[in-house]
GROMACS .gro file of C-alpha atoms in nm:
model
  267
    1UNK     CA    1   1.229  -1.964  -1.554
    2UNK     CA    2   0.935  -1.880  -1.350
    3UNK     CA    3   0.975  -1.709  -0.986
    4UNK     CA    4   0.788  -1.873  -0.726
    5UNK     CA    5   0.567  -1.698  -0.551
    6UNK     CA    6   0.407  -1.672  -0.269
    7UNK     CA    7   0.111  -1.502  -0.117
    8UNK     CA    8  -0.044  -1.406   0.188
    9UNK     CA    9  -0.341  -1.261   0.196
   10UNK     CA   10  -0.458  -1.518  -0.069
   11UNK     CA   11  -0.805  -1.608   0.037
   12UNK     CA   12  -0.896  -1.208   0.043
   13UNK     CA   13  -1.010  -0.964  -0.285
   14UNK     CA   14  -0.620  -0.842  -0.367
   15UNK     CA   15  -0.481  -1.213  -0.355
   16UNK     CA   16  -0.731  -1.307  -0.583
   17UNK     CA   17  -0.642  -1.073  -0.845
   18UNK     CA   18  -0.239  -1.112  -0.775
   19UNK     CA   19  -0.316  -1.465  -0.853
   20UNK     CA   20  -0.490  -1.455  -1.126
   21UNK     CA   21  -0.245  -1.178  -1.308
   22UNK     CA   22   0.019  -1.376  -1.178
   23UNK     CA   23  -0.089  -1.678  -1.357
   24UNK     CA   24  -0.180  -1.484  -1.679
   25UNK     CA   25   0.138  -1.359  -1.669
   26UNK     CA   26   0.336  -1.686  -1.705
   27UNK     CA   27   0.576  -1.523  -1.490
   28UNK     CA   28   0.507  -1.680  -1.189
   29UNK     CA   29   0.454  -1.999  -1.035
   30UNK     CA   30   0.193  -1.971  -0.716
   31UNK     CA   31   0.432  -2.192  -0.428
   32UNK     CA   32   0.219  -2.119  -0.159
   33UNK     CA   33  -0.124  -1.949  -0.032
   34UNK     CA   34  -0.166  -1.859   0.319
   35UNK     CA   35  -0.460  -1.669   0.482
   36UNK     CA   36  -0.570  -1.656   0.820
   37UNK     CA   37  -0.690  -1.952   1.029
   38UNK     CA   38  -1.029  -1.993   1.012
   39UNK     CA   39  -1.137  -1.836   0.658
   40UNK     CA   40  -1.413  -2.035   0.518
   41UNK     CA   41  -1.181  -2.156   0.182
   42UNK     CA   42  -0.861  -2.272   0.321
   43UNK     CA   43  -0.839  -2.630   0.218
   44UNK     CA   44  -0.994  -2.517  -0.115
   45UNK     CA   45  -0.780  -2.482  -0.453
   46UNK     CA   46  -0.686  -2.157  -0.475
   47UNK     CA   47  -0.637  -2.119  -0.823
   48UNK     CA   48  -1.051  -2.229  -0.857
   49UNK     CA   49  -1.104  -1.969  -0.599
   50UNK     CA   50  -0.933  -1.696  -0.779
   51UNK     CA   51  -0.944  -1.762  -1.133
   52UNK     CA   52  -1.121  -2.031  -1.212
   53UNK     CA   53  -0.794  -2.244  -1.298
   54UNK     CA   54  -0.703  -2.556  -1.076
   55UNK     CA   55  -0.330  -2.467  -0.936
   56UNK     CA   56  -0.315  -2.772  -0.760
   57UNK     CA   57  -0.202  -2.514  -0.474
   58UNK     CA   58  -0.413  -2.486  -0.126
   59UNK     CA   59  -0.548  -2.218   0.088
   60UNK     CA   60  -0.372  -2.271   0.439
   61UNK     CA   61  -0.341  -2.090   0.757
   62UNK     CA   62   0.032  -2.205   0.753
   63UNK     CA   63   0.310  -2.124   0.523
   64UNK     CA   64   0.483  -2.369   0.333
   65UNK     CA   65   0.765  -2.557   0.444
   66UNK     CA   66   0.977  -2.501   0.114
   67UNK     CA   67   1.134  -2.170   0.054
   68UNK     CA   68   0.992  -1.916  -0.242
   69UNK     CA   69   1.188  -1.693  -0.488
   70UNK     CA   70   0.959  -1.376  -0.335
   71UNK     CA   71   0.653  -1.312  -0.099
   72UNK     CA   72   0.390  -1.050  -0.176
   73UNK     CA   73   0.196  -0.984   0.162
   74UNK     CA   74  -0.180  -0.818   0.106
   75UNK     CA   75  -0.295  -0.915   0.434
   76UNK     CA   76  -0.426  -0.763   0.783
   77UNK     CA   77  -0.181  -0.575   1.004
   78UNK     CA   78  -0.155  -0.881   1.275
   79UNK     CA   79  -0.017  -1.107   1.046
   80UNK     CA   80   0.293  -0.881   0.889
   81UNK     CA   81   0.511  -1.015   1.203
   82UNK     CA   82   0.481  -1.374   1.113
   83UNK     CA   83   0.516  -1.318   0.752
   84UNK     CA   84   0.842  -1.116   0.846
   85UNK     CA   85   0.929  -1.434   1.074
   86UNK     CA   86   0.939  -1.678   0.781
   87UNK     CA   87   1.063  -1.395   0.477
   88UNK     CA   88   1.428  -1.411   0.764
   89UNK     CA   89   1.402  -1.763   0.819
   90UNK     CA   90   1.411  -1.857   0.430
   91UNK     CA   91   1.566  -1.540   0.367
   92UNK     CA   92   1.336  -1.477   0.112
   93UNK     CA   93   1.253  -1.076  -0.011
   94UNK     CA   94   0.930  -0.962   0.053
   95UNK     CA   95   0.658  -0.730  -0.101
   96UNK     CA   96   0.452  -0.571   0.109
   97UNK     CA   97   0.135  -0.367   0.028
   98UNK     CA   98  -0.078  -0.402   0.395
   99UNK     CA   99  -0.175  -0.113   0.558
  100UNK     CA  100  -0.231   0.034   0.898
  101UNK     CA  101   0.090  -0.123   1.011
  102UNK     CA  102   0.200   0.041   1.399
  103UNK     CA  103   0.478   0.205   1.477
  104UNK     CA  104   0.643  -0.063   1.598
  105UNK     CA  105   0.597  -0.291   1.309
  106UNK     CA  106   0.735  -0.023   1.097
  107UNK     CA  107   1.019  -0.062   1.311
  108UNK     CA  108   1.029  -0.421   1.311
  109UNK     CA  109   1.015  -0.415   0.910
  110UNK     CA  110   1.269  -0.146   0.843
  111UNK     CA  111   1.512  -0.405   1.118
  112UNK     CA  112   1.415  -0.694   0.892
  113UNK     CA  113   1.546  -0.497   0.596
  114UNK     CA  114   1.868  -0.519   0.685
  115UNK     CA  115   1.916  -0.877   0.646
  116UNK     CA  116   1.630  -0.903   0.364
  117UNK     CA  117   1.537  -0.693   0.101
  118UNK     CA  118   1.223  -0.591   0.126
  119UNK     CA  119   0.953  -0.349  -0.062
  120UNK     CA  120   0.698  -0.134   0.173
  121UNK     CA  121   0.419   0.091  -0.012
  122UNK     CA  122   0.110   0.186   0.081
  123UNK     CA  123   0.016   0.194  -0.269
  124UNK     CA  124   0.183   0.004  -0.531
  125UNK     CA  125  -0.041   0.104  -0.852
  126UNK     CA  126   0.207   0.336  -1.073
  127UNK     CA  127  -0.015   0.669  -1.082
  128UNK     CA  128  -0.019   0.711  -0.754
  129UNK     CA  129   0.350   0.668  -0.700
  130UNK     CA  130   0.330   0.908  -0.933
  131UNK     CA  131   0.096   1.143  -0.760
  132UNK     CA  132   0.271   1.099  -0.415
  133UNK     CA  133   0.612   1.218  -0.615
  134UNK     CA  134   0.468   1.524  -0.774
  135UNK     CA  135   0.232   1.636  -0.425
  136UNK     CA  136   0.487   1.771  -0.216
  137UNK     CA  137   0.690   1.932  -0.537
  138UNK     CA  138   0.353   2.120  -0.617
  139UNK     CA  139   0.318   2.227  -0.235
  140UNK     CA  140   0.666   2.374  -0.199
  141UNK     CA  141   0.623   2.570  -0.552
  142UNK     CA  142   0.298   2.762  -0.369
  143UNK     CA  143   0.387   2.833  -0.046
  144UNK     CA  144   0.223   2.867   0.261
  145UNK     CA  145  -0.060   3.077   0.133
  146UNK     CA  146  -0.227   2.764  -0.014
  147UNK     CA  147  -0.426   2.533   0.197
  148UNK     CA  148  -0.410   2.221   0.173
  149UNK     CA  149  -0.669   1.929   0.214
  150UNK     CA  150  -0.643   1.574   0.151
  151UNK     CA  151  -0.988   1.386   0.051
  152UNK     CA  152  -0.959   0.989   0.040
  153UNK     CA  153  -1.228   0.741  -0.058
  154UNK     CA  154  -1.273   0.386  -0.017
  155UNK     CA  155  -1.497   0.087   0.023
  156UNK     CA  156  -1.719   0.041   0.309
  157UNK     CA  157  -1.488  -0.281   0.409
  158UNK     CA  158  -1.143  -0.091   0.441
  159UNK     CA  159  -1.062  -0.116   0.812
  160UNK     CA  160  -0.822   0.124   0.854
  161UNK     CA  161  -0.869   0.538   0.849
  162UNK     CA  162  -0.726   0.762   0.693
  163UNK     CA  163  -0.597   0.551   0.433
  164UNK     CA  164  -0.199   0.455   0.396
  165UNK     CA  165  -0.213   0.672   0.088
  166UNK     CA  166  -0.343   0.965   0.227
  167UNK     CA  167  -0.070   0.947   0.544
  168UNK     CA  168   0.218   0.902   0.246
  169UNK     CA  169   0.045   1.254   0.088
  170UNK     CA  170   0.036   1.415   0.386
  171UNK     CA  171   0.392   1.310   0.487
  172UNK     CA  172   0.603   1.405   0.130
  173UNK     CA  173   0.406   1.732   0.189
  174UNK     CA  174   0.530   1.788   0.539
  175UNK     CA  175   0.882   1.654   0.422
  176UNK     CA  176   0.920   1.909   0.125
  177UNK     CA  177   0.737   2.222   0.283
  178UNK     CA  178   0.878   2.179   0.659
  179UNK     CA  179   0.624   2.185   0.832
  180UNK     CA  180   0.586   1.876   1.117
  181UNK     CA  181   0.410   1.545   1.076
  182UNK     CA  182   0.202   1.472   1.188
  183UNK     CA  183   0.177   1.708   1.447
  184UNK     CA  184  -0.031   1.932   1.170
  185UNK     CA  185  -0.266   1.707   1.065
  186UNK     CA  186  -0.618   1.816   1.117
  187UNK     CA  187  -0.842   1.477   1.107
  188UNK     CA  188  -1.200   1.597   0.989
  189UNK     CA  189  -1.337   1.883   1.149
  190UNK     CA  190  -1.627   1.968   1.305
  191UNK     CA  191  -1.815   2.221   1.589
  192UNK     CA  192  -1.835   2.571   1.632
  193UNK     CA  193  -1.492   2.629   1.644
  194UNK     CA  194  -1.343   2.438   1.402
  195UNK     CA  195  -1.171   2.719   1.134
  196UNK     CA  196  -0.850   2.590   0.982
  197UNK     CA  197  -0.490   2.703   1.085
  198UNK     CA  198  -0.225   2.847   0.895
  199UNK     CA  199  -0.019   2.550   0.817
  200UNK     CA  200  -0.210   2.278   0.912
  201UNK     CA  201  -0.277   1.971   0.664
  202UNK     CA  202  -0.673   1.860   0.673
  203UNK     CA  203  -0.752   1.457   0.593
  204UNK     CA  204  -1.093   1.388   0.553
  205UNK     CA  205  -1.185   0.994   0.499
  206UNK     CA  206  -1.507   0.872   0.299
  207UNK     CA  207  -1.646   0.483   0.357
  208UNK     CA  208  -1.907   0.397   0.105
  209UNK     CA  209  -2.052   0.099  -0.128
  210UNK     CA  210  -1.758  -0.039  -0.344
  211UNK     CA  211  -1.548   0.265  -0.458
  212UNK     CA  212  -1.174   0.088  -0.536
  213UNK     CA  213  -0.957   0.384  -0.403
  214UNK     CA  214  -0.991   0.762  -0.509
  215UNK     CA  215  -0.762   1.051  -0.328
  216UNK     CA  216  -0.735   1.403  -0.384
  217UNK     CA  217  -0.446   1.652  -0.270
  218UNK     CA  218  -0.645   2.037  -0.264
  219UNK     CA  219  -0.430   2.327  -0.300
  220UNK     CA  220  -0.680   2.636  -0.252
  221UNK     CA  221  -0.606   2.978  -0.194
  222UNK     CA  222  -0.819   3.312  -0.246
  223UNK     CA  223  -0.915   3.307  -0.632
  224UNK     CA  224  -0.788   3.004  -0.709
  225UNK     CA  225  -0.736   2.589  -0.638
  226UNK     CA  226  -0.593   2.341  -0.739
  227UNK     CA  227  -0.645   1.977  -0.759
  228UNK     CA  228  -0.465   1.670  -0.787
  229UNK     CA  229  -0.652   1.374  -0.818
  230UNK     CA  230  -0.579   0.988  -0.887
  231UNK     CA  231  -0.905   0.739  -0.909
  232UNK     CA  232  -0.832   0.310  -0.907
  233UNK     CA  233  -1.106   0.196  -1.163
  234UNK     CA  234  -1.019  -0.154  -0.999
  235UNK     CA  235  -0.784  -0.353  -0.778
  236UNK     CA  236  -0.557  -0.428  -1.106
  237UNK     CA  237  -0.344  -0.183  -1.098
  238UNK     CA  238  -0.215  -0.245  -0.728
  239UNK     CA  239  -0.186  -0.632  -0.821
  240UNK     CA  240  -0.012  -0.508  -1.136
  241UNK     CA  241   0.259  -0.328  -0.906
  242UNK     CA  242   0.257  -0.575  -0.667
  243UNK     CA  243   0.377  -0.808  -0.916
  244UNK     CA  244   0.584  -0.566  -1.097
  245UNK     CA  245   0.796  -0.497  -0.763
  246UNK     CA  246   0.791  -0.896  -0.697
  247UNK     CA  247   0.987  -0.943  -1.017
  248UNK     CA  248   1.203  -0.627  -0.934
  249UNK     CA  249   1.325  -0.753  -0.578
  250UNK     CA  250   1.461  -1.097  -0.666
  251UNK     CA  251   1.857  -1.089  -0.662
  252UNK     CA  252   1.870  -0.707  -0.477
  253UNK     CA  253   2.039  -0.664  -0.164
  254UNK     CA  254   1.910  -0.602   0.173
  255UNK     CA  255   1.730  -0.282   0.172
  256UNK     CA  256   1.391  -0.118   0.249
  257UNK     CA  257   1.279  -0.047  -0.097
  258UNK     CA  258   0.961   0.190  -0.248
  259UNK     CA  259   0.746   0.159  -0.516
  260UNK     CA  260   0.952   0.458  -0.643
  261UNK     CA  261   1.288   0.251  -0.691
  262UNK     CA  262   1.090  -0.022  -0.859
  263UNK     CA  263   0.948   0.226  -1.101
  264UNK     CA  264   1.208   0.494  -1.094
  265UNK     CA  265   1.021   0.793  -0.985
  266UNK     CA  266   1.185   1.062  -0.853
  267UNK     CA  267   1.074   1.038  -0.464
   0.00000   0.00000   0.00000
């Protein structure tokens, strides 16, 4: 039987592609699509939108009235609140892959998860789960003669900087080499002044033309570096795990969840 789904975020690139893989899929049944009030396609079919296949399913600025098996939320930061609203209301699990999320709201979701069960990632494709697993391992192995920078590239659309992905990095580094996050994070550098510290962590974020998503963890010490590295050829592979951790969370208990307990990669 197909899980109904529903998505927020629908009207933007990601909810495009979670629909159509969704619907390819056969997995899924698309029960609702909300996006923000105001976007130039709500009214429109969203399955035309996305794929090219009528879904008989709208684009609103509202969520549906009847309750879904799961909600995946790609969306801005400002709307997370109301999307955790409804997910208690219809006590429905949630998937969520939006980034840039406050302090606060990482508060309010980790509250929500104990009366829903919800998965948080700030990137859901399976090689990076992968790469944010292995990172801090490979830090702790070298010491504190390496240093270490963090190099993340994206779009020129992505809002938010440094990137979720880069933060995670930064903060399984920090977590399995003790040293304190983020209090030695180094954001770019720049002026006269501006050699490196023992210890400190350096993120450096690139904005340009299209690029999908491509990080880089440097470990570099005198004679040698090295370099983990994990490039997105396209948006698939976080709709992919998006969808993949939608069809994981139905029937689990209340819980904040990670990609890495929907794939089973050692954290």
């Amino acid at each position: 039987m197909k899980q109904k789904l529903i998505i927020v975020g629908a009207g933007g690139r990601m909810g495009h592609r979670i629909i159509s893989l969704a619907v390819d899929g056969m997995d899924f049944s698309i029960a609702g699509a909300v996006d923000t009030k105001g976007h130039p396609d709500i009214g429109k079919d969203v399955g035309l939108i996305a794929c090219g296949k009528s879904l008989q399913v709208k684009l609103d600025d509202k969520f549906p009235a009847a309750a879904a098996d799961v909600v995946i939320d790609f969306s801005q930061p400002q709307a997370v609140e109301e999307t955790l609203s409804y997910c208690l209301v219809k006590n429905c699990p949630l998937v969520l892959g939006t980034t840039g999320l406050s302090s606060q709201q990482q508060e309010k979701i980790r509250d929500a998860s104990k009366k829903i069960a919800i998965v948080y990632s700030t990137n859901m494709s399976v090689g990076m789960n992968v790469l944010f697993s292995q990172a801090g391992k490979i830090a702790s192995m070298l010491k504190e003669n390496y240093d270490i920078e963090i190099v993340e590239q994206h779009h020129r659309f992505k809002k938010d900087a440094p990137s979720g992905s880069a933060l995670t990095l930064a903060e399984n580094i920090c977590r399995e080499t003790g040293r304190e996050y983020p209090g030695c994070i180094v954001y770019g550098r720049q002026g006269k002044e501006a050699l490196r510290k023992k210890g400190e962590i350096g993120i450096h974020s690139i904005r340009a033309g299209d690029i999908t998503g491509i990080h880089s963890v440097i470990f570099s010490t005198e004679g040698e570096t090295i370099s983990l590295n994990h490039t997105a050829h396209n948006r698939d592979c976080f709709a992919r795990g998006a969808l993949r951790a939608a069809a994981w969370i139905v029937g689990r208990k209340p819980a904040l969840y990670s990609m890495a307990d929907v794939l089973g990669v050692p954290k």
